[in-house]
Amino acid sequence: MRVGVLTGGGDCPGLNAVIRAVVRKGVRDHGFELVGFRDGWRGPLEGLTMELGIEQCRGILPRGGTILGSSRTNPFAIEGGVERIKDNLAQHGVDALVAIGGEDTLGVATKLAEMDVHVVGVPKTIDNDLSGTDFTFGFDTAVNIATDAIDRLHTTAESHHRVLVVEVMGRHAGWIALHAGIAGGASAVLIPEQPFDVEKVCAHVETRFQSEYAPIIVVSEGAVPVEGGAMTLVSGEKDAFGHVRLGGIGDRLASEIEARTGKEARAVVLGHVQRGGTPTAFDRWLATRFGLQAIDAVADGDFGTMMALRGTRIVRVPLAEGTGELKVVSPEEYAEAQVFFG
């Protein structure tokens, strides 16, 4: 059997660990031939391939990014895109695909599976917002990076008696902000699921300074204020999946705090730093286990499934279930965490 592998959407630490696991077990245990499709769905769309064997996977376990490249290509937004993918898979003799990605990449995989393309999915997103799995790889690394940044910012905030607003990734789900905010001892965490009151944030800032403590506020890029509640955009231009580019809520909030309280406030945008570098041990472990289970699913002919972490077990769930809705922070989870802020 000849199996294709692709990585789509935003990159994150752990992608190479999945690729390595798929290739090593695919070749050694199942006798498969593996082929890499370059740059996400653009690869099978345009026939862009690379050799993918054990030799190509040596030394990639601790590397961030993806040796296959990535893109936000949506074949369903391109006329004749699905037919081109089917033709290219047939031309390259590919019997099955392992698609590694988030809601958009796996959304495409779900539709292709419904059209009888043999595909299995591996969930990847630093936002941890796929409902079918307890955790996605990349999330733990992003939280650790954000927590380290918050730890470092505490000392400079206290030295200069200023407010620091730390903007982290999280379009619709505030998991990174919530986890990093608790782990880093932030004064407040603002997430997309719960619109925030700027006046209350400013009152909190004043209270913190009265106790001679410089506040750190962590805010997800998709968080919105109650008044004027629209996401802050870098650009209104949309990608192939209809997403606008978010960014700037940190600066917007810091300006409001400084104007309303008179306290110096600065914004720190972590941005793509959260996506880069060496994956944590947990993300390497999770990504490797996902990869091993994915190639077993191919061997079993269990197509149209996504690998998922449930407790400590890796299980297979229908792709449609894994990508059906976003997993967001519930009001109860957010309320429970408030004991740590203040």
Short mmCIF file of C-alpha atoms in Angstrom, two decimals:
data_model
loop_
_atom_site.label_atom_id
_atom_site.label_comp_id
_atom_site.label_asym_id
_atom_site.label_seq_id
_atom_site.Cartn_x
_atom_site.Cartn_y
_atom_site.Cartn_z
CA MET A 1 0.00 0.00 0.00
CA ARG A 2 1.19 3.53 -0.78
CA VAL A 3 0.20 6.11 1.84
CA GLY A 4 0.36 9.89 1.50
CA VAL A 5 0.98 12.24 4.41
CA LEU A 6 0.24 15.97 4.58
CA THR A 7 0.27 18.75 7.17
CA GLY A 8 -2.09 21.69 6.73
CA GLY A 9 -3.01 24.98 8.39
CA GLY A 10 -0.88 26.80 10.94
CA ASP A 11 2.29 24.97 11.93
CA CYS A 12 2.99 23.92 15.50
CA PRO A 13 5.55 21.91 17.47
CA GLY A 14 4.92 18.17 17.22
CA LEU A 15 4.05 17.87 13.53
CA ASN A 16 7.36 16.21 12.74
CA ALA A 17 6.84 13.73 15.59
CA VAL A 18 3.58 12.56 13.95
CA ILE A 19 5.25 12.25 10.55
CA ARG A 20 8.12 10.26 12.08
CA ALA A 21 5.77 7.85 13.87
CA VAL A 22 3.61 7.30 10.78
CA VAL A 23 6.65 6.58 8.61
CA ARG A 24 8.57 4.36 11.04
CA LYS A 25 5.62 2.12 11.90
CA GLY A 26 4.23 2.24 8.39
CA VAL A 27 7.48 0.99 6.89
CA ARG A 28 8.67 -1.39 9.62
CA ASP A 29 5.42 -2.97 10.80
CA HIS A 30 3.11 -2.70 7.81
CA GLY A 31 5.49 -2.66 4.85
CA PHE A 32 3.90 0.48 3.43
CA GLU A 33 5.52 2.95 1.07
CA LEU A 34 5.08 6.54 2.25
CA VAL A 35 4.97 9.71 0.15
CA GLY A 36 4.90 13.25 1.48
CA PHE A 37 2.54 15.82 -0.02
CA ARG A 38 3.99 19.32 0.21
CA ASP A 39 2.30 22.39 1.68
CA GLY A 40 -0.99 21.04 2.99
CA TRP A 41 -3.84 20.40 0.57
CA ARG A 42 -1.87 22.23 -2.12
CA GLY A 43 0.26 19.07 -2.41
CA PRO A 44 -2.42 16.64 -3.60
CA LEU A 45 -4.14 19.48 -5.46
CA GLU A 46 -1.06 20.26 -7.56
CA GLY A 47 0.78 16.94 -7.34
CA LEU A 48 3.59 18.32 -5.16
CA THR A 49 5.35 15.39 -3.51
CA MET A 50 8.58 14.47 -1.75
CA GLU A 51 10.21 11.22 -0.79
CA LEU A 52 9.23 10.22 2.73
CA GLY A 53 11.08 7.31 4.25
CA ILE A 54 12.92 6.50 7.46
CA GLU A 55 16.00 8.37 6.22
CA GLN A 56 14.01 11.61 5.76
CA CYS A 57 12.65 11.31 9.31
CA ARG A 58 15.93 10.93 11.16
CA GLY A 59 16.55 13.72 13.68
CA ILE A 60 13.19 15.44 13.24
CA LEU A 61 11.57 14.46 16.56
CA PRO A 62 12.71 17.61 18.46
CA ARG A 63 12.26 19.97 15.52
CA GLY A 64 9.38 22.43 15.35
CA GLY A 65 7.52 23.19 12.16
CA THR A 66 6.97 20.53 9.51
CA ILE A 67 9.35 18.99 7.00
CA LEU A 68 6.40 18.74 4.59
CA GLY A 69 5.54 22.43 4.66
CA SER A 70 2.02 23.78 5.16
CA SER A 71 -0.57 26.13 3.71
CA ARG A 72 -4.18 27.19 4.16
CA THR A 73 -5.28 25.79 0.83
CA ASN A 74 -8.96 24.87 0.56
CA PRO A 75 -9.63 22.59 -2.43
CA PHE A 76 -13.39 23.09 -2.02
CA ALA A 77 -12.92 26.79 -2.74
CA ILE A 78 -11.21 26.01 -6.05
CA GLU A 79 -13.18 25.01 -9.13
CA GLY A 80 -12.50 21.36 -9.88
CA GLY A 81 -10.32 21.08 -6.78
CA VAL A 82 -11.71 17.79 -5.51
CA GLU A 83 -11.45 16.12 -8.92
CA ARG A 84 -7.83 17.28 -9.22
CA ILE A 85 -7.02 15.75 -5.83
CA LYS A 86 -8.60 12.44 -6.78
CA ASP A 87 -6.74 12.42 -10.12
CA ASN A 88 -3.39 13.21 -8.50
CA LEU A 89 -3.83 10.55 -5.82
CA ALA A 90 -4.54 8.01 -8.55
CA GLN A 91 -1.63 9.24 -10.70
CA HIS A 92 0.80 8.87 -7.78
CA GLY A 93 -0.60 5.48 -6.84
CA VAL A 94 -1.69 6.69 -3.39
CA ASP A 95 -4.16 4.36 -1.72
CA ALA A 96 -4.75 6.36 1.48
CA LEU A 97 -4.00 9.71 3.08
CA VAL A 98 -3.00 10.71 6.61
CA ALA A 99 -4.06 14.36 7.05
CA ILE A 100 -2.58 16.20 10.02
CA GLY A 101 -4.25 19.50 10.88
CA GLY A 102 -6.85 21.51 12.71
CA GLU A 103 -10.50 22.32 12.07
CA ASP A 104 -9.96 23.53 8.49
CA THR A 105 -7.57 20.81 7.30
CA LEU A 106 -9.63 18.07 8.94
CA GLY A 107 -12.83 19.72 7.71
CA VAL A 108 -11.57 19.13 4.17
CA ALA A 109 -10.62 15.56 5.14
CA THR A 110 -14.14 14.99 6.48
CA LYS A 111 -15.74 16.07 3.20
CA LEU A 112 -13.30 13.98 1.15
CA ALA A 113 -14.00 10.93 3.30
CA GLU A 114 -17.70 11.38 2.55
CA MET A 115 -16.72 11.27 -1.14
CA ASP A 116 -14.99 7.89 -0.68
CA VAL A 117 -11.41 9.18 -0.44
CA HIS A 118 -9.48 6.95 1.95
CA VAL A 119 -8.30 9.38 4.62
CA VAL A 120 -7.61 9.37 8.36
CA GLY A 121 -7.03 12.48 10.45
CA VAL A 122 -4.66 13.54 13.21
CA PRO A 123 -5.76 16.57 15.28
CA LYS A 124 -3.32 19.46 15.45
CA THR A 125 -3.86 22.94 16.85
CA ILE A 126 -2.20 25.05 19.50
CA ASP A 127 -5.67 26.39 20.38
CA ASN A 128 -6.82 22.97 21.70
CA ASP A 129 -10.30 23.67 20.33
CA LEU A 130 -11.19 20.42 18.56
CA SER A 131 -14.13 18.83 20.35
CA GLY A 132 -13.31 15.22 19.57
CA THR A 133 -10.13 15.02 21.65
CA ASP A 134 -9.18 15.99 25.20
CA PHE A 135 -5.95 17.59 23.99
CA THR A 136 -4.26 18.37 20.71
CA PHE A 137 -0.50 18.38 20.35
CA GLY A 138 1.09 21.83 20.09
CA PHE A 139 -1.11 23.20 22.87
CA ASP A 140 1.21 22.19 25.71
CA THR A 141 4.21 23.81 24.00
CA ALA A 142 2.28 27.03 23.35
CA VAL A 143 1.14 27.19 26.99
CA ASN A 144 4.69 26.65 28.22
CA ILE A 145 6.02 29.40 25.93
CA ALA A 146 3.32 31.82 27.08
CA THR A 147 3.87 30.93 30.75
CA ASP A 148 7.61 31.52 30.43
CA ALA A 149 6.92 34.93 28.89
CA ILE A 150 4.53 35.86 31.71
CA ASP A 151 7.12 34.78 34.31
CA ARG A 152 9.68 37.08 32.71
CA LEU A 153 7.26 39.98 32.38
CA HIS A 154 6.39 39.98 36.09
CA THR A 155 9.83 41.30 37.02
CA THR A 156 9.90 44.14 34.51
CA ALA A 157 6.31 45.13 35.31
CA GLU A 158 7.13 45.33 39.01
CA SER A 159 10.37 47.24 38.40
CA HIS A 160 8.64 49.96 36.40
CA HIS A 161 5.25 49.90 38.16
CA ARG A 162 3.41 49.42 34.90
CA VAL A 163 0.58 47.30 33.55
CA LEU A 164 1.56 44.66 31.03
CA VAL A 165 -1.08 43.23 28.70
CA VAL A 166 0.03 39.92 27.19
CA GLU A 167 -1.78 38.97 23.97
CA VAL A 168 -1.76 35.27 23.15
CA MET A 169 -3.30 33.23 20.35
CA GLY A 170 -6.89 32.01 20.56
CA ARG A 171 -9.38 33.00 17.86
CA HIS A 172 -12.54 31.50 19.34
CA ALA A 173 -11.24 29.55 22.33
CA GLY A 174 -9.32 30.89 25.31
CA TRP A 175 -7.53 27.73 26.40
CA ILE A 176 -3.99 29.11 25.96
CA ALA A 177 -4.83 32.30 27.85
CA LEU A 178 -6.58 30.42 30.66
CA HIS A 179 -3.90 27.79 31.19
CA ALA A 180 -0.94 30.16 30.81
CA GLY A 181 -2.65 32.82 32.92
CA ILE A 182 -3.14 30.43 35.82
CA ALA A 183 0.33 28.91 35.47
CA GLY A 184 2.00 32.32 35.19
CA GLY A 185 0.13 33.98 38.04
CA ALA A 186 -1.62 36.60 35.90
CA SER A 187 -3.88 39.17 37.55
CA ALA A 188 -6.67 38.65 35.01
CA VAL A 189 -7.42 36.55 31.94
CA LEU A 190 -9.73 37.72 29.13
CA ILE A 191 -11.01 35.14 26.63
CA PRO A 192 -13.24 35.12 23.52
CA GLU A 193 -15.98 33.14 25.25
CA GLN A 194 -16.61 35.84 27.87
CA PRO A 195 -16.85 39.48 26.65
CA PHE A 196 -15.08 41.74 29.14
CA ASP A 197 -15.99 45.07 30.71
CA VAL A 198 -13.12 47.54 30.20
CA GLU A 199 -14.25 49.59 33.19
CA LYS A 200 -14.08 46.55 35.45
CA VAL A 201 -10.63 45.68 34.11
CA CYS A 202 -9.46 49.23 34.92
CA ALA A 203 -10.94 49.04 38.42
CA HIS A 204 -9.05 45.79 38.93
CA VAL A 205 -5.84 47.47 37.79
CA GLU A 206 -6.33 50.24 40.32
CA THR A 207 -6.90 47.68 43.08
CA ARG A 208 -3.72 45.83 42.19
CA PHE A 209 -1.63 48.99 42.33
CA GLN A 210 -3.11 49.84 45.73
CA SER A 211 -1.59 46.60 46.99
CA GLU A 212 1.73 47.62 45.37
CA TYR A 213 1.54 44.91 42.77
CA ALA A 214 1.99 45.53 39.05
CA PRO A 215 -0.77 43.66 37.18
CA ILE A 216 -0.27 41.27 34.30
CA ILE A 217 -3.36 40.84 32.11
CA VAL A 218 -3.47 37.95 29.64
CA VAL A 219 -5.85 38.36 26.70
CA SER A 220 -6.72 36.04 23.82
CA GLU A 221 -6.45 37.59 20.35
CA GLY A 222 -10.18 36.91 19.83
CA ALA A 223 -11.38 38.49 23.09
CA VAL A 224 -13.91 41.30 22.74
CA PRO A 225 -15.10 44.09 25.05
CA VAL A 226 -18.76 44.27 26.03
CA GLU A 227 -18.96 47.78 24.62
CA GLY A 228 -18.10 47.81 20.93
CA GLY A 229 -17.90 44.04 20.98
CA ALA A 230 -16.14 43.19 17.73
CA MET A 231 -12.92 41.28 17.28
CA THR A 232 -9.83 43.40 16.68
CA LEU A 233 -8.48 42.81 13.18
CA VAL A 234 -5.09 43.26 11.61
CA SER A 235 -6.78 42.99 8.23
CA GLY A 236 -10.30 42.38 6.97
CA GLU A 237 -8.90 40.19 4.19
CA LYS A 238 -10.06 36.56 4.48
CA ASP A 239 -8.07 33.38 3.89
CA ALA A 240 -9.27 30.38 1.88
CA PHE A 241 -11.41 29.20 4.78
CA GLY A 242 -13.04 32.57 5.43
CA HIS A 243 -10.96 33.59 8.45
CA VAL A 244 -9.91 37.19 8.98
CA ARG A 245 -6.53 37.99 10.51
CA LEU A 246 -6.88 38.88 14.17
CA GLY A 247 -4.51 40.95 16.27
CA GLY A 248 -4.30 44.18 18.19
CA ILE A 249 -6.60 43.63 21.16
CA GLY A 250 -3.56 43.86 23.45
CA ASP A 251 -2.63 47.34 22.21
CA ARG A 252 -6.26 48.40 22.21
CA LEU A 253 -6.74 47.32 25.83
CA ALA A 254 -3.43 48.79 27.02
CA SER A 255 -4.37 52.16 25.51
CA GLU A 256 -7.76 52.10 27.25
CA ILE A 257 -6.20 51.21 30.60
CA GLU A 258 -3.64 53.98 30.37
CA ALA A 259 -6.24 56.56 29.29
CA ARG A 260 -8.72 55.63 32.03
CA THR A 261 -6.36 55.00 34.97
CA GLY A 262 -3.34 57.15 34.21
CA LYS A 263 -1.12 54.11 34.81
CA GLU A 264 1.52 53.31 32.24
CA ALA A 265 0.43 50.25 30.24
CA ARG A 266 2.27 48.30 27.57
CA ALA A 267 1.18 45.45 25.32
CA VAL A 268 3.28 42.40 24.53
CA VAL A 269 2.11 40.31 21.58
CA LEU A 270 3.57 36.80 21.66
CA GLY A 271 2.27 35.94 18.19
CA HIS A 272 4.03 33.23 16.23
CA VAL A 273 6.59 32.64 18.97
CA GLN A 274 3.90 30.34 20.40
CA ARG A 275 4.04 28.17 17.28
CA GLY A 276 7.80 27.79 17.01
CA GLY A 277 10.70 25.90 18.50
CA THR A 278 11.13 22.55 20.18
CA PRO A 279 7.99 20.68 21.26
CA THR A 280 7.62 19.79 24.92
CA ALA A 281 7.99 16.18 26.04
CA PHE A 282 4.19 15.92 26.36
CA ASP A 283 3.62 17.11 22.80
CA ARG A 284 6.25 14.71 21.43
CA TRP A 285 4.59 11.86 23.36
CA LEU A 286 1.07 12.76 22.23
CA ALA A 287 2.03 13.41 18.61
CA THR A 288 3.94 10.13 18.41
CA ARG A 289 1.01 8.15 19.81
CA PHE A 290 -1.38 9.86 17.37
CA GLY A 291 0.91 8.92 14.48
CA LEU A 292 1.21 5.29 15.53
CA GLN A 293 -2.56 4.93 15.86
CA ALA A 294 -3.18 6.74 12.55
CA ILE A 295 -1.06 4.34 10.48
CA ASP A 296 -2.71 1.40 12.27
CA ALA A 297 -6.09 2.85 11.24
CA VAL A 298 -4.88 2.89 7.63
CA ALA A 299 -3.73 -0.73 7.93
CA ASP A 300 -7.13 -1.68 9.37
CA GLY A 301 -8.97 0.13 6.58
CA ASP A 302 -10.62 2.29 9.23
CA PHE A 303 -10.96 5.39 7.05
CA GLY A 304 -12.96 8.51 7.85
CA THR A 305 -11.66 8.48 11.42
CA MET A 306 -9.69 10.91 13.57
CA MET A 307 -7.26 9.97 16.32
CA ALA A 308 -8.26 11.34 19.73
CA LEU A 309 -6.95 11.41 23.28
CA ARG A 310 -9.58 10.31 25.80
CA GLY A 311 -8.12 10.25 29.29
CA THR A 312 -4.81 8.48 28.68
CA ARG A 313 -6.03 6.34 25.76
CA ILE A 314 -5.73 7.04 22.06
CA VAL A 315 -9.01 6.15 20.35
CA ARG A 316 -10.52 6.58 16.91
CA VAL A 317 -13.59 8.75 16.42
CA PRO A 318 -15.47 9.67 13.23
CA LEU A 319 -13.91 12.67 11.51
CA ALA A 320 -17.29 14.41 11.53
CA GLU A 321 -17.45 14.04 15.31
CA GLY A 322 -13.93 15.32 15.81
CA THR A 323 -14.48 18.47 13.75
CA GLY A 324 -18.20 19.04 14.26
CA GLU A 325 -17.93 21.90 16.72
CA LEU A 326 -15.29 23.92 18.52
CA LYS A 327 -14.34 23.04 22.08
CA VAL A 328 -14.47 26.28 24.07
CA VAL A 329 -14.04 27.32 27.69
CA SER A 330 -17.38 26.95 29.46
CA PRO A 331 -18.73 29.63 31.82
CA GLU A 332 -18.27 27.16 34.68
CA GLU A 333 -14.61 26.52 33.85
CA TYR A 334 -13.93 30.23 33.52
CA ALA A 335 -15.73 31.03 36.80
CA GLU A 336 -13.81 28.29 38.61
CA ALA A 337 -10.49 29.82 37.53
CA GLN A 338 -11.36 33.28 38.88
CA VAL A 339 -10.11 32.26 42.33
CA PHE A 340 -6.58 32.49 40.92
CA PHE A 341 -6.98 36.01 39.58
CA GLY A 342 -7.07 39.15 41.63
#
